Amino acid sequence: MIIQMKRQEFDSLADEALFNACFKPLILDYKSRMVKQTENSSMAKELFYKELTTGQKALFVFHVYYDHAIESKAEFYWWSAYFLAQPKIWSAIKVGMQYFEEEPMYLLLEETELVLKRYNCPNPIEKFAVSREDLDRNSELSASINPLYIHFNEIAPLTIKRISDFIRYNHENFVKIED
């Protein structure tokens, strides 16, 4: 599932544009497969994921998390809890940050996990009962999440830059360059 790109386009893309260009074909393929899937979507998800390179896996899981979590403090809280309730996904996001040698975001994920566990998150996904409104109902929880979300917003652009730099120097895991 390596995307093809002309050398000139690859070299001219800004960091966020490269980050998105390598992700877009993956998410489109994923969504297409999910639409076609009528019965066992978890099996289809696993098959899709297995077809990705290690780099694409790392990019895919982080990008999905980032796209949702960046929207607001409530979204950051909910999506972090949601993925934490699915240990394979949460672990994949953290492993992805290690793959990209992205320690600041990895440490933030670890800290977020500790805070969520302090507030009895996650339940197993089958019993997932986290609500975005939890932050309105629990001022202590909200106060604990707020600095994490602020920090997420501060470091996310640097994470995207470092992931893009990684892609530039290891493009064969993401892009086939055509001259």
XYZ file of N, CA and C in Angstrom:
537
model
N 0.812 -1.195 0.000
C 0.000 0.000 0.000
C 0.861 1.267 0.000
N 2.066 1.144 -0.468
C 2.964 2.293 -0.568
C 2.408 3.234 -1.633
N 2.312 4.507 -1.300
C 1.794 5.471 -2.275
C 2.904 5.875 -3.239
N 2.504 6.311 -4.420
C 3.472 6.773 -5.409
C 3.395 8.288 -5.501
N 4.573 8.893 -5.667
C 4.635 10.342 -5.726
C 5.844 10.757 -6.558
N 5.691 11.813 -7.307
C 6.814 12.365 -8.085
C 7.819 12.997 -7.123
N 9.086 12.888 -7.464
C 10.169 13.440 -6.634
C 9.921 14.912 -6.333
N 9.546 15.682 -7.357
C 9.332 17.123 -7.182
C 8.228 17.395 -6.155
N 7.137 16.645 -6.236
C 6.046 16.829 -5.280
C 6.500 16.452 -3.875
N 7.154 15.317 -3.749
C 7.649 14.849 -2.450
C 8.556 15.902 -1.817
N 9.495 16.419 -2.602
C 10.451 17.397 -2.080
C 9.806 18.733 -1.749
N 8.697 19.056 -2.402
C 8.091 20.374 -2.206
C 7.056 20.416 -1.073
N 6.626 19.264 -0.587
C 5.585 19.254 0.444
C 6.108 19.750 1.790
N 5.350 20.652 2.394
C 5.651 21.102 3.752
C 5.371 19.934 4.703
N 5.815 20.065 5.926
C 5.723 18.957 6.886
C 4.303 18.418 7.048
N 3.353 19.276 7.359
C 1.991 18.798 7.579
C 1.389 18.225 6.297
N 1.743 18.804 5.161
C 1.237 18.299 3.879
C 1.775 16.894 3.606
N 3.040 16.645 3.926
C 3.615 15.309 3.747
C 2.971 14.321 4.719
N 2.807 14.726 5.952
C 2.138 13.938 6.987
C 0.759 13.506 6.499
N 0.022 14.451 5.929
C -1.328 14.170 5.426
C -1.316 13.363 4.129
N -0.381 13.661 3.247
C -0.311 12.957 1.952
C -0.028 11.467 2.138
N 0.749 11.127 3.129
C 1.058 9.716 3.378
C -0.080 9.014 4.115
N -0.909 9.774 4.795
C -2.036 9.215 5.544
C -3.306 9.077 4.708
N -3.563 10.057 3.857
C -4.843 10.118 3.144
C -5.183 8.834 2.383
N -4.272 8.275 1.587
C -4.631 7.036 0.877
C -4.948 5.884 1.835
N -4.293 5.875 2.983
C -4.531 4.809 3.957
C -5.935 4.922 4.542
N -6.314 6.121 4.947
C -7.623 6.290 5.576
C -8.742 6.088 4.556
N -8.502 6.498 3.325
C -9.523 6.276 2.289
C -9.727 4.787 2.042
N -8.624 4.034 1.985
C -8.723 2.585 1.800
C -9.418 1.945 3.005
N -9.048 2.370 4.186
C -9.658 1.849 5.416
C -11.171 2.094 5.412
N -11.577 3.320 5.135
C -13.012 3.653 5.124
C -13.752 2.871 4.043
N -13.130 2.712 2.897
C -13.736 1.935 1.812
C -13.976 0.496 2.256
N -12.995 -0.081 2.917
C -13.133 -1.456 3.396
C -14.228 -1.567 4.459
N -14.329 -0.566 5.328
C -15.327 -0.619 6.396
C -16.744 -0.493 5.832
N -16.903 0.281 4.768
C -18.215 0.421 4.130
C -18.643 -0.914 3.518
N -17.692 -1.607 2.923
C -17.990 -2.884 2.264
C -18.202 -4.013 3.269
N -17.683 -3.828 4.477
C -17.733 -4.888 5.488
C -19.123 -4.945 6.125
N -19.741 -6.090 6.046
C -21.085 -6.218 6.606
C -21.118 -7.007 7.906
N -20.148 -7.890 8.122
C -20.231 -8.744 9.302
C -19.101 -8.511 10.291
N -17.927 -8.988 10.016
C -16.848 -8.951 10.991
C -15.894 -7.789 10.720
N -16.249 -6.611 11.224
C -15.427 -5.430 10.962
C -14.090 -5.499 11.693
N -14.030 -6.143 12.847
C -12.754 -6.224 13.553
C -11.745 -7.058 12.771
N -12.219 -8.085 12.087
C -11.318 -8.882 11.258
C -10.827 -8.054 10.060
N -11.717 -7.288 9.461
C -11.337 -6.427 8.335
C -10.336 -5.370 8.775
N -10.529 -4.815 9.963
C -9.595 -3.817 10.496
C -8.215 -4.427 10.693
N -8.186 -5.621 11.268
C -6.900 -6.288 11.497
C -6.195 -6.629 10.193
N -6.948 -7.086 9.200
C -6.372 -7.410 7.894
C -5.790 -6.151 7.249
N -6.543 -5.061 7.286
C -6.046 -3.794 6.755
C -4.730 -3.427 7.436
N -4.723 -3.460 8.742
C -3.563 -3.055 9.530
C -2.343 -3.931 9.227
N -2.563 -5.221 9.047
C -1.462 -6.147 8.753
C -0.808 -5.854 7.403
N -1.554 -5.256 6.496
C -1.026 -4.958 5.162
C -0.123 -3.723 5.130
N -0.113 -2.976 6.209
C 0.691 -1.757 6.268
C 2.127 -2.070 6.662
N 3.053 -1.220 6.227
C 4.427 -1.332 6.705
C 4.445 -0.872 8.166
N 5.514 -1.139 8.859
C 5.639 -0.705 10.245
C 5.488 0.815 10.343
N 6.099 1.527 9.420
C 5.993 2.984 9.410
C 4.574 3.455 9.155
N 3.893 2.806 8.224
C 2.506 3.182 7.937
C 1.601 2.907 9.130
N 1.845 1.808 9.828
C 1.063 1.513 11.037
C 1.229 2.633 12.055
N 2.470 3.035 12.279
C 2.759 4.090 13.250
C 2.091 5.401 12.831
N 2.188 5.734 11.563
C 1.572 6.945 11.042
C 0.053 6.869 11.152
N -0.514 5.760 10.758
C -1.964 5.604 10.731
C -2.582 5.775 12.119
N -2.074 5.037 13.102
C -2.703 5.100 14.424
C -2.518 6.471 15.068
N -1.354 7.075 14.885
C -1.182 8.401 15.482
C -2.058 9.425 14.783
N -2.101 9.387 13.467
C -2.880 10.372 12.716
C -4.364 10.291 13.087
N -4.896 9.081 13.211
C -6.297 8.915 13.604
C -6.511 9.528 14.990
N -5.626 9.215 15.918
C -5.722 9.767 17.271
C -5.628 11.294 17.232
N -4.616 11.792 16.559
C -4.385 13.233 16.471
C -5.593 13.965 15.880
N -6.115 13.459 14.775
C -7.236 14.126 14.103
C -8.427 14.332 15.033
N -8.666 13.392 15.901
C -9.793 13.498 16.833
C -9.416 14.293 18.078
N -8.274 13.980 18.664
C -7.889 14.554 19.954
C -7.589 16.048 19.891
N -7.185 16.544 18.747
C -6.810 17.952 18.628
C -8.022 18.881 18.635
N -9.195 18.349 18.400
C -10.402 19.163 18.224
C -10.798 19.984 19.449
N -10.673 19.420 20.636
C -11.064 20.126 21.861
C -10.591 19.317 23.062
N -10.667 19.924 24.219
C -10.302 19.205 25.443
C -11.212 17.997 25.637
N -12.504 18.168 25.374
C -13.450 17.056 25.530
C -13.125 15.923 24.565
N -12.764 16.266 23.327
C -12.400 15.236 22.344
C -11.090 14.547 22.734
N -10.136 15.334 23.206
C -8.867 14.757 23.669
C -9.139 13.744 24.775
N -9.959 14.133 25.732
C -10.310 13.247 26.843
C -11.020 11.992 26.336
N -12.071 12.181 25.541
C -12.891 11.055 25.114
C -12.097 10.076 24.257
N -11.377 10.582 23.256
C -10.637 9.686 22.359
C -9.476 9.004 23.071
N -8.845 9.695 23.999
C -7.781 9.046 24.778
C -8.366 7.893 25.592
N -9.486 8.140 26.261
C -10.146 7.091 27.045
C -10.637 5.962 26.143
N -11.185 6.317 24.997
C -11.714 5.319 24.057
C -10.612 4.390 23.562
N -9.482 4.962 23.169
C -8.386 4.128 22.683
C -7.709 3.377 23.833
N -7.652 3.979 25.008
C -7.088 3.294 26.163
C -7.942 2.079 26.533
N -9.231 2.161 26.286
C -10.135 1.033 26.553
C -9.923 -0.109 25.562
N -9.118 0.138 24.549
C -8.763 -0.868 23.544
C -7.239 -1.014 23.579
N -6.746 -1.853 24.470
C -5.299 -1.927 24.711
C -4.439 -2.094 23.465
N -4.915 -2.839 22.464
C -4.120 -3.014 21.241
C -3.914 -1.678 20.533
N -4.956 -0.870 20.476
C -4.856 0.410 19.772
C -3.986 1.380 20.565
N -4.233 1.488 21.875
C -3.455 2.414 22.700
C -1.979 2.040 22.650
N -1.712 0.753 22.747
C -0.332 0.287 22.669
C 0.278 0.618 21.310
N -0.496 0.448 20.243
C 0.010 0.747 18.896
C 0.353 2.225 18.749
N -0.446 3.099 19.350
C -0.143 4.537 19.285
C 1.183 4.804 19.991
N 1.368 4.220 21.165
C 2.612 4.428 21.910
C 3.810 3.804 21.191
N 3.633 2.604 20.656
C 4.708 1.951 19.893
C 5.062 2.788 18.668
N 4.041 3.387 18.053
C 4.279 4.270 16.913
C 5.147 5.457 17.279
N 4.899 6.023 18.446
C 5.724 7.159 18.885
C 7.161 6.707 19.145
N 7.324 5.491 19.640
C 8.677 4.958 19.813
C 9.334 4.714 18.461
N 8.575 4.217 17.500
C 9.094 3.988 16.151
C 9.638 5.292 15.563
N 8.888 6.371 15.741
C 9.322 7.667 15.221
C 10.327 8.355 16.148
N 10.676 7.690 17.247
C 11.574 8.259 18.262
C 11.024 9.590 18.762
N 9.741 9.602 18.976
C 9.017 10.805 19.368
C 8.716 10.744 20.860
N 9.754 10.979 21.646
C 9.652 10.847 23.099
C 8.690 11.840 23.751
N 8.668 13.115 23.360
C 7.732 14.035 24.035
C 6.265 13.584 23.940
N 5.840 13.131 22.767
C 4.454 12.687 22.633
C 4.255 11.361 23.360
N 5.240 10.496 23.304
C 5.149 9.226 24.031
C 4.947 9.490 25.528
N 5.735 10.393 26.085
C 5.629 10.708 27.509
C 4.276 11.335 27.842
N 3.753 12.148 26.942
C 2.422 12.724 27.151
C 1.354 11.625 27.151
N 1.480 10.662 26.256
C 0.541 9.540 26.231
C 0.609 8.749 27.541
N 1.810 8.541 28.035
C 1.981 7.834 29.311
C 1.318 8.611 30.452
N 1.540 9.911 30.473
C 0.958 10.763 31.515
C -0.568 10.777 31.410
N -1.074 10.844 30.196
C -2.520 10.819 29.970
C -3.106 9.508 30.473
N -2.421 8.431 30.204
C -2.860 7.121 30.671
C -2.949 7.084 32.192
N -1.943 7.610 32.862
C -1.948 7.625 34.332
C -3.129 8.433 34.876
N -3.382 9.592 34.286
C -4.496 10.427 34.734
C -5.821 9.708 34.505
N -5.989 9.126 33.332
C -7.244 8.425 33.043
C -7.453 7.244 33.989
N -6.405 6.518 34.286
C -6.530 5.383 35.205
C -6.878 5.856 36.613
N -6.405 7.029 36.985
C -6.732 7.595 38.297
C -8.239 7.854 38.410
N -8.863 8.105 37.275
C -10.306 8.380 37.250
C -11.094 7.184 36.702
N -10.546 5.995 36.943
C -11.214 4.735 36.597
C -11.482 4.559 35.107
N -10.664 5.136 34.284
C -10.718 4.861 32.848
C -9.545 3.941 32.570
N -9.611 3.073 31.722
C -10.795 2.779 30.952
C -11.512 1.577 31.535
N -12.726 1.491 31.248
C -13.409 0.218 31.407
C -13.061 -0.550 30.144
N -13.245 -1.854 30.159
C -13.079 -2.553 28.881
C -14.036 -1.948 27.854
N -13.685 -2.012 26.617
C -14.487 -1.380 25.564
C -15.941 -1.845 25.606
N -16.169 -3.090 26.039
C -17.533 -3.596 26.125
C -18.359 -2.841 27.165
N -17.692 -2.254 28.149
C -18.386 -1.506 29.212
C -18.059 -0.012 29.147
N -17.591 0.438 28.012
C -17.144 1.830 27.860
C -18.299 2.789 28.121
N -18.121 3.640 29.104
C -19.195 4.560 29.485
C -18.681 5.989 29.645
N -17.529 6.278 29.068
C -16.969 7.622 29.156
C -17.790 8.551 28.285
N -18.034 9.736 28.802
C -18.805 10.744 28.079
C -17.997 12.035 28.008
N -18.148 12.747 26.938
C -17.480 14.039 26.813
C -17.936 14.991 27.917
N -19.149 14.793 28.395
C -19.706 15.652 29.442
C -19.111 15.355 30.820
N -18.327 14.283 30.934
C -17.668 13.972 32.212
C -16.855 15.161 32.708
N -16.261 15.893 31.782
C -15.432 17.039 32.160
C -16.269 18.157 32.768
N -17.515 18.286 32.322
C -18.415 19.295 32.890
C -18.889 18.878 34.290
N -19.038 17.586 34.484
C -19.565 17.071 35.748
C -18.498 16.895 36.826
N -17.236 16.802 36.421
C -16.161 16.526 37.368
C -15.050 17.552 37.186
N -15.064 18.579 38.022
C -14.091 19.670 37.868
C -12.661 19.203 38.138
N -12.499 18.227 39.019
C -11.164 17.703 39.298
C -10.602 16.984 38.075
N -11.444 16.172 37.433
C -11.045 15.494 36.195
C -10.707 16.522 35.123
N -11.557 17.507 34.973
C -11.327 18.558 33.978
C -10.002 19.274 34.233
N -9.741 19.577 35.501
C -8.489 20.259 35.853
C -7.274 19.374 35.589
N -7.443 18.067 35.680
C -6.339 17.139 35.390
C -6.101 16.988 33.892
N -7.174 17.041 33.113
C -7.070 16.877 31.666
C -6.564 18.159 30.991
N -6.938 19.299 31.525
C -6.606 20.582 30.890
C -5.121 20.751 30.570
N -4.198 20.555 31.525
C -2.776 20.734 31.170
C -2.280 19.706 30.150
N -2.875 18.520 30.163
C -2.490 17.511 29.178
C -2.894 17.952 27.777
N -4.108 18.478 27.670
C -4.587 18.941 26.367
C -3.779 20.154 25.885
N -3.469 21.055 26.782
C -2.638 22.217 26.422
C -1.283 21.734 25.919
N -0.694 20.803 26.643
C 0.617 20.270 26.249
C 0.530 19.538 24.907
N -0.550 18.790 24.715
C -0.771 18.096 23.443
C -0.756 19.105 22.292
N -1.466 20.202 22.461
C -1.510 21.240 21.426
C -0.144 21.878 21.201
N 0.632 21.995 22.250
C 1.969 22.597 22.117
C 2.935 21.684 21.369
N 2.882 20.391 21.668
C 3.889 19.499 21.080
C 3.448 18.827 19.790
N 2.158 18.796 19.504
C 1.679 18.113 18.289
C 2.339 18.651 17.012
N 2.469 19.985 16.838
C 3.136 20.459 15.615
C 4.589 19.961 15.493
N 5.279 19.865 16.622
C 6.661 19.351 16.600
C 6.672 17.859 16.302
N 5.679 17.141 16.814
C 5.558 15.709 16.517
C 5.334 15.511 15.024
N 4.442 16.298 14.452
C 4.171 16.204 13.016
C 5.428 16.517 12.214
N 6.171 17.519 12.643
C 7.419 17.870 11.949
C 8.416 16.718 12.015
N 8.564 16.135 13.189
C 9.540 15.040 13.330
C 9.085 13.790 12.568
N 7.782 13.520 12.552
C 7.288 12.384 11.761
C 7.554 12.649 10.281
N 7.310 13.871 9.837
C 7.561 14.220 8.433
C 9.041 14.108 8.094
N 9.900 14.555 9.000
C 11.342 14.398 8.789
C 11.704 12.921 8.688
N 11.113 12.116 9.544
C 11.357 10.669 9.506
C 10.935 10.106 8.155
N 9.766 10.518 7.680
C 9.269 10.051 6.375
C 10.242 10.465 5.269
N 10.745 11.692 5.311
C 11.674 12.160 4.277
C 12.934 11.293 4.205
N 13.423 10.872 5.378
C 14.670 10.108 5.419
C 14.465 8.608 5.349
N 13.214 8.173 5.406
C 12.889 6.749 5.335
C 11.689 6.555 4.414
N 11.698 7.267 3.311
C 10.518 7.329 2.443
C 10.086 5.968 1.908
N 11.018 5.024 1.790
C 10.678 3.726 1.214
C 9.628 2.975 2.035
N 9.430 3.357 3.288
C 8.397 2.755 4.130
C 7.032 3.412 3.945
N 6.989 4.505 3.162
C 5.772 5.278 3.033
C 5.429 5.621 1.579
N 6.461 5.938 0.800
C 6.269 6.505 -0.541
C 7.235 5.875 -1.521
N 6.709 5.529 -2.701
C 7.584 5.135 -3.803
C 7.744 6.385 -4.652
N 8.974 6.854 -4.748
C 9.242 8.099 -5.481
C 9.520 7.786 -6.942
N 8.753 8.475 -7.784
C 8.943 8.359 -9.229
C 9.694 9.602 -9.709
N 10.702 9.389 -10.505
C 11.454 10.549 -11.032
C 10.873 11.073 -12.309
